[in-house]
Amino acid sequence: MKINLYNYSLFITFILLFSGCNQSQNQTTTSSSNSIPIGIAVAQTSNVALLGQEQVAGVKIAEKYFNSKGGINGTPIKVILQDTAGDEAGTINAFQTLITKDKVVGIVGPTLSQQAFSADPIAERAKVPVLGPSNTAKGIPQIGEYIARVSAPVSIVAPNSVTTALKINPQIKKVAVLYAQNDAFSKSETEIFQQTIKERKLDLVTVQKFQTTDTDFQTQATNTIKLKPDLVVISGLAADGGNIIKQLRELGYQGLIIGGNGLNTSNIFAVCKALCDGVLIAQAYSPEHPGDINNAFRKAYIEEYKKEPPQFSAQAFTAVQVYVDALNTMDKKIKISSLPLNQLRIELNKQLLKEKYQTPLGEIGFTQEGEIIQKEFYVAQIAMNPDGNSGKFAFIK
Ligand code: 1QQ
C-alpha cells in the first residue's frame, strides 16, 4: 500500500513535470536565452542586397540602441537575420526558418514587394506579425491581418519627385517612362508615375519596358532619346536602374531624370558614377528630421558608417522600434514571458496597430489594415563629387 501510494505520487510528479516541459516549449525563448527574438528577413546576398545591406545596418543600430535603453522592460531584444537572397523561394525559406526554428515574435521584411506577395501569406497563415520595411507596392497591407508596413506606398511618395522636377524645370512637357516588367514594385510605381504625368497635363511620349536582370538598355535608351523628352522617369532596382541612367547619358540625354524607390541607395553610385549626378528621388525619410530618436539614430549611423543615414536604414530601424515599443506596452500589462509564443504573436499584432510611435521617420501610426500613417515626405537630388565615385543625396528645400 505504501509502495503503491509512492508510485502514484511519482506518477503525478512525472505528469506535472512533463506538462510543465511542454508548456515551456510553447513559450517565448525569453526564459531560456533571456532575450526576445525579432526576425529580420532581408536580402543579404544577390543584386537585391544593394538595397538589403542598408536594412541590415538599420536593424543592427536599432538592436544596440534599444538594448542600451533597457530592451523590453529589462529583457534585451535579439535581431535574428535570415537571408532572403533575391527571389521568392529564398524569401519563403527565410520566413519559415524564422517562424518555426528561430521562434521569433515578429518579422521585419522582406526587402522587395515582389517577394512580400509570396512570403507574407506564410506568416499570415502562421499568425506571425510582419512589418514591411521597404515594401511600397499597392496591396501589401491587404495581404492579411498580420501584415503591416512602415514604408509609405508609391501612391504617396512617388508624385513628390514629379512636383520637384516641375519646379526645377517648369518647361517640362514631354515625359518618357521606363519600368521593370518583372518586378511587382516597379509595375506599381510606374502606374502612379504615369497617372501623375497625365494629371499634371504632361505628354507621356513613350513607355519602355525592361527586366531587372538586364544589363544592356541600348534599345530602350535609343527609343527614348529619339522622342526628345524633357524628363525621364525610371522604375526599377539599383543595378538595372543605375545602368539605364548611365546608358541614357552616354547616348546623349541631357534632361532631368527621376529615379524611383528601387534606385534610392548610394549603392547606385558605383554603377552610374559621375553620370548619377542630378537624379531626383523622392524620400520617406530625412536625416534632418527633428526629434531625439532621429538624432540618436543619425549619430549612431554616422559614427559607424561616416555618412548620413539612408531611407532604407531609417525604415528598418523604425520597424524594429515598432516591435520594441509595442512589446514594452504589452509587458507592462502582462509579463510577455508568461504568454505562449502563439498568443504573444497574436497580441503583439493587435497592440502594434493601436499605438503611435515617435520614430526617425517622424510620428507614425497604422490604419486598421496595417498601412502606415506618416506625415512628412521629401525629395533629394544626387550630387556626385568630382571624383565620380562618391556623392550624396542632397535634400531639396
Ligand atoms: C518595393 C520597394 C523596393 C524597391 C525597396 C527596396 O519599394 O519592392 O516595394
Tab-separated table of C-alpha atoms and ligand atoms in Angstrom:
chain	number	residue	atom	x	y	z
A	1	MET	CA	0.000	0.000	0.000
A	2	LYS	CA	2.754	2.328	0.982
A	3	ILE	CA	4.669	1.458	-2.137
A	4	ASN	CA	1.556	1.925	-4.268
A	5	LEU	CA	0.987	5.399	-2.913
A	6	TYR	CA	4.622	6.199	-3.516
A	7	ASN	CA	4.309	5.013	-7.115
A	8	TYR	CA	1.169	7.046	-7.550
A	9	SER	CA	2.767	10.272	-6.339
A	10	LEU	CA	5.789	9.564	-8.527
A	11	PHE	CA	3.437	9.185	-11.476
A	12	ILE	CA	1.739	12.524	-10.685
A	13	THR	CA	5.111	14.217	-10.341
A	14	PHE	CA	6.049	12.906	-13.767
A	15	ILE	CA	2.807	14.160	-15.306
A	16	LEU	CA	3.319	17.604	-13.799
A	17	LEU	CA	6.918	17.765	-14.905
A	18	PHE	CA	6.022	16.630	-18.411
A	19	SER	CA	3.204	19.128	-18.863
A	20	GLY	CA	5.440	21.892	-17.497
A	21	CYS	CA	8.020	20.930	-20.059
A	22	ASN	CA	5.522	21.060	-22.882
A	23	GLN	CA	4.302	24.431	-21.803
A	24	SER	CA	7.750	25.947	-21.747
A	25	GLN	CA	8.331	24.693	-25.299
A	26	ASN	CA	5.404	26.758	-26.461
A	27	GLN	CA	6.605	29.808	-24.587
A	28	THR	CA	8.836	32.527	-25.914
A	29	THR	CA	12.525	31.860	-25.780
A	30	THR	CA	12.845	34.697	-23.289
A	31	SER	CA	13.186	32.367	-20.317
A	32	SER	CA	15.874	30.141	-21.804
A	33	SER	CA	18.048	32.601	-23.775
A	34	ASN	CA	16.917	35.676	-21.889
A	35	SER	CA	16.345	37.763	-24.988
A	36	ILE	CA	13.375	38.448	-27.221
A	37	PRO	CA	13.940	37.299	-30.816
A	38	ILE	CA	12.837	39.612	-33.642
A	39	GLY	CA	13.208	38.112	-37.130
A	40	ILE	CA	14.831	40.041	-39.970
A	41	ALA	CA	14.276	38.602	-43.446
A	42	VAL	CA	16.048	40.855	-45.944
A	43	ALA	CA	18.391	40.384	-48.908
A	44	GLN	CA	21.966	39.949	-47.727
A	45	THR	CA	23.134	38.356	-50.980
A	46	SER	CA	22.220	38.744	-54.704
A	47	ASN	CA	21.586	42.003	-56.570
A	48	VAL	CA	18.835	42.868	-54.095
A	49	ALA	CA	21.499	43.106	-51.359
A	50	LEU	CA	22.358	46.534	-52.825
A	51	LEU	CA	19.122	47.539	-51.049
A	52	GLY	CA	19.089	44.956	-48.234
A	53	GLN	CA	22.534	45.918	-46.952
A	54	GLU	CA	21.205	49.257	-45.740
A	55	GLN	CA	18.400	47.453	-43.914
A	56	VAL	CA	20.849	45.226	-42.048
A	57	ALA	CA	22.680	48.386	-40.942
A	58	GLY	CA	19.408	49.871	-39.678
A	59	VAL	CA	18.328	46.849	-37.617
A	60	LYS	CA	21.774	46.450	-36.048
A	61	ILE	CA	21.740	50.053	-34.894
A	62	ALA	CA	18.216	49.517	-33.555
A	63	GLU	CA	19.225	46.411	-31.582
A	64	LYS	CA	22.111	48.216	-29.933
A	65	TYR	CA	20.124	51.371	-29.276
A	66	PHE	CA	17.014	49.763	-27.786
A	67	ASN	CA	19.053	47.360	-25.665
A	68	SER	CA	21.012	50.303	-24.276
A	69	LYS	CA	17.616	51.723	-23.272
A	70	GLY	CA	16.718	48.539	-21.403
A	71	GLY	CA	15.141	46.465	-24.186
A	72	ILE	CA	11.695	45.214	-23.163
A	73	ASN	CA	11.424	46.316	-19.527
A	74	GLY	CA	14.904	44.959	-18.828
A	75	THR	CA	14.966	41.993	-21.207
A	76	PRO	CA	17.145	42.580	-24.284
A	77	ILE	CA	15.926	42.042	-27.826
A	78	LYS	CA	17.886	39.962	-30.306
A	79	VAL	CA	17.608	40.550	-34.041
A	80	ILE	CA	17.859	37.250	-35.906
A	81	LEU	CA	18.839	37.626	-39.544
A	82	GLN	CA	17.856	35.192	-42.279
A	83	ASP	CA	18.975	35.991	-45.814
A	84	THR	CA	16.116	36.079	-48.328
A	85	ALA	CA	18.552	36.385	-51.248
A	86	GLY	CA	16.936	37.824	-54.367
A	87	ASP	CA	13.989	35.593	-55.077
A	88	GLU	CA	10.684	34.258	-53.810
A	89	ALA	CA	11.995	30.785	-52.869
A	90	GLY	CA	14.765	32.266	-50.716
A	91	THR	CA	12.304	34.599	-49.023
A	92	ILE	CA	9.795	31.857	-48.226
A	93	ASN	CA	12.631	29.808	-46.781
A	94	ALA	CA	13.822	32.697	-44.595
A	95	PHE	CA	10.286	33.296	-43.305
A	96	GLN	CA	9.764	29.613	-42.482
A	97	THR	CA	13.057	29.380	-40.614
A	98	LEU	CA	12.295	32.483	-38.564
A	99	ILE	CA	8.798	31.240	-37.714
A	100	THR	CA	9.469	27.607	-36.863
A	101	LYS	CA	13.141	27.352	-35.918
A	102	ASP	CA	14.067	30.769	-34.548
A	103	LYS	CA	10.623	31.224	-32.956
A	104	VAL	CA	10.621	34.976	-33.478
A	105	VAL	CA	7.850	37.174	-32.076
A	106	GLY	CA	7.505	39.008	-35.393
A	107	ILE	CA	9.281	39.554	-38.717
A	108	VAL	CA	10.772	42.640	-40.360
A	109	GLY	CA	10.945	42.015	-44.111
A	110	PRO	CA	11.272	41.268	-46.917
A	111	THR	CA	13.207	43.827	-48.977
A	112	LEU	CA	11.068	43.718	-52.126
A	113	SER	CA	7.290	43.768	-52.653
A	114	GLN	CA	7.873	41.161	-55.366
A	115	GLN	CA	8.829	38.706	-52.603
A	116	ALA	CA	6.383	40.002	-49.994
A	117	PHE	CA	3.472	38.860	-52.152
A	118	SER	CA	4.811	35.264	-51.933
A	119	ALA	CA	6.229	35.103	-48.405
A	120	ASP	CA	3.820	37.260	-46.370
A	121	PRO	CA	0.942	34.752	-46.783
A	122	ILE	CA	3.117	32.167	-44.956
A	123	ALA	CA	3.373	34.436	-41.915
A	124	GLU	CA	-0.297	35.315	-42.236
A	125	ARG	CA	-1.300	31.649	-42.018
A	126	ALA	CA	1.016	31.113	-39.032
A	127	LYS	CA	-0.383	34.262	-37.347
A	128	VAL	CA	3.040	35.905	-37.126
A	129	PRO	CA	3.203	39.712	-37.446
A	130	VAL	CA	5.147	41.099	-40.399
A	131	LEU	CA	6.360	44.680	-40.757
A	132	GLY	CA	7.416	45.507	-44.305
A	133	PRO	CA	10.442	47.804	-44.004
A	134	SER	CA	10.522	48.828	-47.683
A	135	ASN	CA	7.547	47.287	-49.483
A	136	THR	CA	5.839	50.155	-51.258
A	137	ALA	CA	3.685	48.458	-53.923
A	138	LYS	CA	-0.077	48.788	-53.832
A	139	GLY	CA	-1.772	45.947	-51.921
A	140	ILE	CA	0.847	44.951	-49.326
A	141	PRO	CA	-1.141	45.606	-46.088
A	142	GLN	CA	-4.136	43.994	-47.757
A	143	ILE	CA	-2.316	40.623	-47.900
A	144	GLY	CA	-3.704	39.956	-44.449
A	145	GLU	CA	-4.396	40.829	-40.840
A	146	TYR	CA	-0.798	40.200	-39.751
A	147	ILE	CA	0.823	42.281	-42.495
A	148	ALA	CA	1.660	45.954	-41.933
A	149	ARG	CA	4.384	48.240	-43.283
A	150	VAL	CA	6.479	51.209	-42.185
A	151	SER	CA	7.256	52.111	-45.821
A	152	ALA	CA	4.780	54.598	-47.260
A	153	PRO	CA	3.216	53.433	-50.538
A	154	VAL	CA	4.247	54.559	-54.024
A	155	SER	CA	0.965	56.474	-54.373
A	156	ILE	CA	2.069	58.871	-51.619
A	157	VAL	CA	5.818	59.045	-52.167
A	158	ALA	CA	6.422	58.932	-55.945
A	159	PRO	CA	4.383	62.011	-57.097
A	160	ASN	CA	6.579	64.276	-54.935
A	161	SER	CA	9.515	63.825	-57.298
A	162	VAL	CA	7.401	64.905	-60.290
A	163	THR	CA	6.364	68.064	-58.417
A	164	THR	CA	10.016	68.853	-57.720
A	165	ALA	CA	11.078	68.174	-61.316
A	166	LEU	CA	8.436	70.673	-62.496
A	167	LYS	CA	9.713	73.259	-60.013
A	168	ILE	CA	13.272	72.833	-61.245
A	169	ASN	CA	12.176	72.982	-64.886
A	170	PRO	CA	8.692	74.422	-65.445
A	171	GLN	CA	9.202	73.940	-69.230
A	172	ILE	CA	8.887	70.154	-68.938
A	173	LYS	CA	6.307	68.910	-71.390
A	174	LYS	CA	7.376	65.564	-72.839
A	175	VAL	CA	7.966	62.701	-70.436
A	176	ALA	CA	9.358	59.210	-71.111
A	177	VAL	CA	8.781	56.371	-68.667
A	178	LEU	CA	10.798	53.156	-68.262
A	179	TYR	CA	9.993	50.296	-65.922
A	180	ALA	CA	10.977	46.738	-64.967
A	181	GLN	CA	8.137	44.498	-66.051
A	182	ASN	CA	9.275	41.511	-63.944
A	183	ASP	CA	9.040	43.332	-60.607
A	184	ALA	CA	5.795	43.954	-58.689
A	185	PHE	CA	7.012	47.172	-57.075
A	186	SER	CA	8.240	48.639	-60.386
A	187	LYS	CA	4.898	47.891	-62.041
A	188	SER	CA	3.027	49.509	-59.178
A	189	GLU	CA	5.282	52.564	-59.081
A	190	THR	CA	5.170	53.178	-62.832
A	191	GLU	CA	1.364	53.166	-62.702
A	192	ILE	CA	1.498	56.003	-60.184
A	193	PHE	CA	4.121	57.899	-62.189
A	194	GLN	CA	2.092	57.551	-65.392
A	195	GLN	CA	-1.084	58.659	-63.648
A	196	THR	CA	0.729	61.679	-62.136
A	197	ILE	CA	2.145	62.637	-65.537
A	198	LYS	CA	-1.371	62.632	-67.010
A	199	GLU	CA	-2.843	64.565	-64.077
A	200	ARG	CA	-0.175	67.262	-64.478
A	201	LYS	CA	-1.158	67.527	-68.166
A	202	LEU	CA	2.252	66.409	-69.409
A	203	ASP	CA	2.729	64.313	-72.574
A	204	LEU	CA	3.680	60.714	-71.896
A	205	VAL	CA	5.697	60.163	-75.090
A	206	THR	CA	6.787	56.551	-74.511
A	207	VAL	CA	6.663	53.684	-72.028
A	208	GLN	CA	9.708	51.393	-72.326
A	209	LYS	CA	9.947	48.047	-70.549
A	210	PHE	CA	12.935	46.086	-69.302
A	211	GLN	CA	13.873	43.286	-66.857
A	212	THR	CA	15.661	43.822	-63.541
A	213	THR	CA	18.250	41.285	-64.734
A	214	ASP	CA	19.043	43.217	-67.959
A	215	THR	CA	22.369	44.982	-68.359
A	216	ASP	CA	22.026	46.310	-71.907
A	217	PHE	CA	19.492	49.112	-72.346
A	218	GLN	CA	20.602	50.445	-75.740
A	219	THR	CA	17.218	49.750	-77.365
A	220	GLN	CA	15.180	51.411	-74.625
A	221	ALA	CA	17.599	54.350	-74.362
A	222	THR	CA	17.654	54.941	-78.139
A	223	ASN	CA	13.864	54.699	-78.391
A	224	THR	CA	13.582	57.204	-75.541
A	225	ILE	CA	16.094	59.776	-76.769
A	226	LYS	CA	14.635	59.785	-80.281
A	227	LEU	CA	11.424	61.294	-78.856
A	228	LYS	CA	13.309	64.203	-77.238
A	229	PRO	CA	11.773	64.010	-73.748
A	230	ASP	CA	12.334	66.774	-71.166
A	231	LEU	CA	12.059	64.274	-68.310
A	232	VAL	CA	12.763	60.538	-67.974
A	233	VAL	CA	11.209	58.525	-65.133
A	234	ILE	CA	12.685	55.133	-64.190
A	235	SER	CA	11.078	52.426	-62.019
A	236	GLY	CA	13.429	49.514	-61.473
A	237	LEU	CA	16.009	48.290	-58.962
A	238	ALA	CA	19.501	49.535	-58.155
A	239	ALA	CA	21.747	47.726	-60.652
A	240	ASP	CA	19.443	47.930	-63.671
A	241	GLY	CA	18.329	51.461	-62.758
A	242	GLY	CA	21.915	52.671	-62.397
A	243	ASN	CA	22.793	51.156	-65.772
A	244	ILE	CA	19.853	52.823	-67.506
A	245	ILE	CA	20.909	56.224	-66.168
A	246	LYS	CA	24.444	55.586	-67.396
A	247	GLN	CA	23.409	54.448	-70.865
A	248	LEU	CA	20.875	57.276	-71.335
A	249	ARG	CA	23.562	59.848	-70.503
A	250	GLU	CA	26.207	58.135	-72.631
A	251	LEU	CA	23.838	58.275	-75.589
A	252	GLY	CA	23.408	61.997	-75.044
A	253	TYR	CA	20.260	62.518	-72.962
A	254	GLN	CA	20.651	65.793	-71.065
A	255	GLY	CA	17.272	66.413	-69.421
A	256	LEU	CA	16.130	65.660	-65.888
A	257	ILE	CA	15.873	62.080	-64.626
A	258	ILE	CA	13.630	60.811	-61.825
A	259	GLY	CA	14.561	57.515	-60.212
A	260	GLY	CA	12.014	55.543	-58.207
A	261	ASN	CA	12.413	53.915	-54.806
A	262	GLY	CA	14.413	50.977	-56.170
A	263	LEU	CA	17.215	53.400	-57.064
A	264	ASN	CA	17.140	55.010	-53.626
A	265	THR	CA	20.582	53.975	-52.445
A	266	SER	CA	24.134	55.303	-52.723
A	267	ASN	CA	24.981	51.802	-53.972
A	268	ILE	CA	23.957	53.026	-57.452
A	269	PHE	CA	26.955	55.430	-57.398
A	270	ALA	CA	29.259	52.547	-58.294
A	271	VAL	CA	27.088	51.814	-61.336
A	272	CYS	CA	26.394	55.225	-62.930
A	273	LYS	CA	29.314	57.062	-61.267
A	274	ALA	CA	29.554	60.759	-62.307
A	275	LEU	CA	26.518	60.210	-64.562
A	276	CYS	CA	24.298	59.657	-61.470
A	277	ASP	CA	24.596	63.397	-60.859
A	278	GLY	CA	21.297	65.307	-60.787
A	279	VAL	CA	18.938	62.332	-60.494
A	280	LEU	CA	15.859	63.149	-58.380
A	281	ILE	CA	14.473	60.578	-55.917
A	282	ALA	CA	11.522	61.032	-53.534
A	283	GLN	CA	12.210	60.181	-49.878
A	284	ALA	CA	10.156	58.954	-46.935
A	285	TYR	CA	12.948	59.967	-44.543
A	286	SER	CA	15.209	62.945	-43.997
A	287	PRO	CA	18.332	62.716	-41.803
A	288	GLU	CA	17.448	66.229	-40.681
A	289	HIS	CA	14.084	65.312	-39.242
A	290	PRO	CA	13.947	66.903	-35.766
A	291	GLY	CA	13.499	64.869	-32.597
A	292	ASP	CA	15.502	62.863	-30.060
A	293	ILE	CA	15.135	59.465	-31.630
A	294	ASN	CA	16.263	60.594	-35.076
A	295	ASN	CA	19.169	62.487	-33.527
A	296	ALA	CA	20.263	59.329	-31.716
A	297	PHE	CA	19.796	57.157	-34.810
A	298	ARG	CA	21.598	59.626	-37.062
A	299	LYS	CA	24.509	59.969	-34.636
A	300	ALA	CA	24.912	56.201	-34.289
A	301	TYR	CA	24.753	55.739	-38.070
A	302	ILE	CA	27.293	58.473	-38.818
A	303	GLU	CA	29.664	57.106	-36.158
A	304	GLU	CA	29.551	53.680	-37.752
A	305	TYR	CA	29.342	54.466	-41.482
A	306	LYS	CA	30.741	58.027	-41.752
A	307	LYS	CA	27.813	59.262	-43.844
A	308	GLU	CA	24.206	60.339	-43.439
A	309	PRO	CA	21.731	57.509	-42.863
A	310	PRO	CA	19.704	56.493	-45.925
A	311	GLN	CA	15.940	55.912	-46.034
A	312	PHE	CA	16.150	52.098	-46.055
A	313	SER	CA	18.214	52.079	-42.843
A	314	ALA	CA	15.829	54.524	-41.151
A	315	GLN	CA	12.785	52.464	-42.134
A	316	ALA	CA	14.387	49.200	-40.929
A	317	PHE	CA	15.285	50.861	-37.601
A	318	THR	CA	11.695	52.081	-37.355
A	319	ALA	CA	10.270	48.584	-37.934
A	320	VAL	CA	12.325	47.203	-35.029
A	321	GLN	CA	11.228	50.169	-32.924
A	322	VAL	CA	7.554	49.425	-33.554
A	323	TYR	CA	8.041	45.906	-32.147
A	324	VAL	CA	10.044	47.202	-29.178
A	325	ASP	CA	7.543	49.916	-28.270
A	326	ALA	CA	4.525	47.615	-28.667
A	327	LEU	CA	6.180	44.830	-26.627
A	328	ASN	CA	7.044	47.306	-23.882
A	329	THR	CA	3.434	48.431	-23.647
A	330	MET	CA	2.230	44.827	-23.533
A	331	ASP	CA	4.797	43.772	-20.950
A	332	LYS	CA	3.619	46.484	-18.567
A	333	LYS	CA	0.132	44.987	-18.601
A	334	ILE	CA	1.043	41.302	-18.564
A	335	LYS	CA	4.541	39.786	-18.444
A	336	ILE	CA	5.136	38.707	-22.031
A	337	SER	CA	7.384	35.851	-20.860
A	338	SER	CA	4.272	34.266	-19.329
A	339	LEU	CA	2.497	34.065	-22.705
A	340	PRO	CA	2.743	31.090	-25.053
A	341	LEU	CA	4.511	32.178	-28.255
A	342	ASN	CA	1.456	31.810	-30.492
A	343	GLN	CA	-0.600	34.014	-28.193
A	344	LEU	CA	2.182	36.560	-27.825
A	345	ARG	CA	2.375	36.919	-31.624
A	346	ILE	CA	-1.394	37.460	-31.877
A	347	GLU	CA	-1.442	40.034	-29.051
A	348	LEU	CA	1.631	41.795	-30.427
A	349	ASN	CA	-0.060	42.191	-33.800
A	350	LYS	CA	-3.113	43.761	-32.166
A	351	GLN	CA	-1.008	46.071	-29.997
A	352	LEU	CA	1.300	47.339	-32.706
A	353	LEU	CA	-1.603	48.526	-34.854
A	354	LYS	CA	-3.000	50.599	-31.981
A	355	GLU	CA	-0.037	52.750	-30.959
A	356	LYS	CA	1.574	55.971	-32.130
A	357	TYR	CA	5.364	55.941	-32.415
A	358	GLN	CA	7.962	58.729	-32.321
A	359	THR	CA	10.437	57.407	-34.861
A	360	PRO	CA	13.251	58.663	-37.119
A	361	LEU	CA	10.530	58.962	-39.810
A	362	GLY	CA	8.577	61.278	-37.507
A	363	GLU	CA	5.381	60.327	-35.723
A	364	ILE	CA	3.809	57.274	-37.307
A	365	GLY	CA	0.805	55.057	-36.727
A	366	PHE	CA	-1.161	52.463	-38.676
A	367	THR	CA	-4.596	52.124	-40.179
A	368	GLN	CA	-6.677	49.095	-39.157
A	369	GLU	CA	-5.364	47.384	-42.288
A	370	GLY	CA	-1.709	47.954	-41.386
A	371	GLU	CA	-0.978	50.833	-43.747
A	372	ILE	CA	1.475	53.363	-42.323
A	373	ILE	CA	0.218	56.829	-41.396
A	374	GLN	CA	3.120	59.211	-41.878
A	375	LYS	CA	3.215	62.974	-42.287
A	376	GLU	CA	6.401	64.141	-43.941
A	377	PHE	CA	7.993	63.369	-47.281
A	378	TYR	CA	10.955	64.840	-49.127
A	379	VAL	CA	12.831	64.843	-52.415
A	380	ALA	CA	16.591	64.518	-52.777
A	381	GLN	CA	18.898	65.087	-55.727
A	382	ILE	CA	22.065	63.099	-56.228
A	383	ALA	CA	25.159	65.289	-56.128
A	384	MET	CA	28.284	63.427	-57.237
A	385	ASN	CA	31.738	64.605	-56.208
A	386	PRO	CA	34.316	65.470	-58.896
A	387	ASP	CA	35.998	62.066	-58.345
A	388	GLY	CA	32.897	60.451	-59.898
A	389	ASN	CA	32.835	57.731	-57.231
A	390	SER	CA	31.479	59.356	-54.120
A	391	GLY	CA	28.462	61.577	-53.759
A	392	LYS	CA	25.429	62.282	-51.652
A	393	PHE	CA	21.697	62.708	-51.619
A	394	ALA	CA	21.161	66.467	-51.305
A	395	PHE	CA	17.725	67.225	-49.868
A	396	ILE	CA	15.781	69.866	-51.772
A	397	LYS	CA	14.278	72.500	-49.512
B	1	1QQ	C1	9.436	47.531	-53.079
B	1	1QQ	C2	10.370	48.660	-52.953
B	1	1QQ	C3	11.820	48.340	-53.068
B	1	1QQ	C4	12.374	48.821	-54.352
B	1	1QQ	C5	12.579	48.960	-51.928
B	1	1QQ	C6	13.866	48.293	-51.621
B	1	1QQ	O1	9.960	49.783	-52.737
B	1	1QQ	O2	9.815	46.444	-53.529
B	1	1QQ	O3	8.270	47.723	-52.751
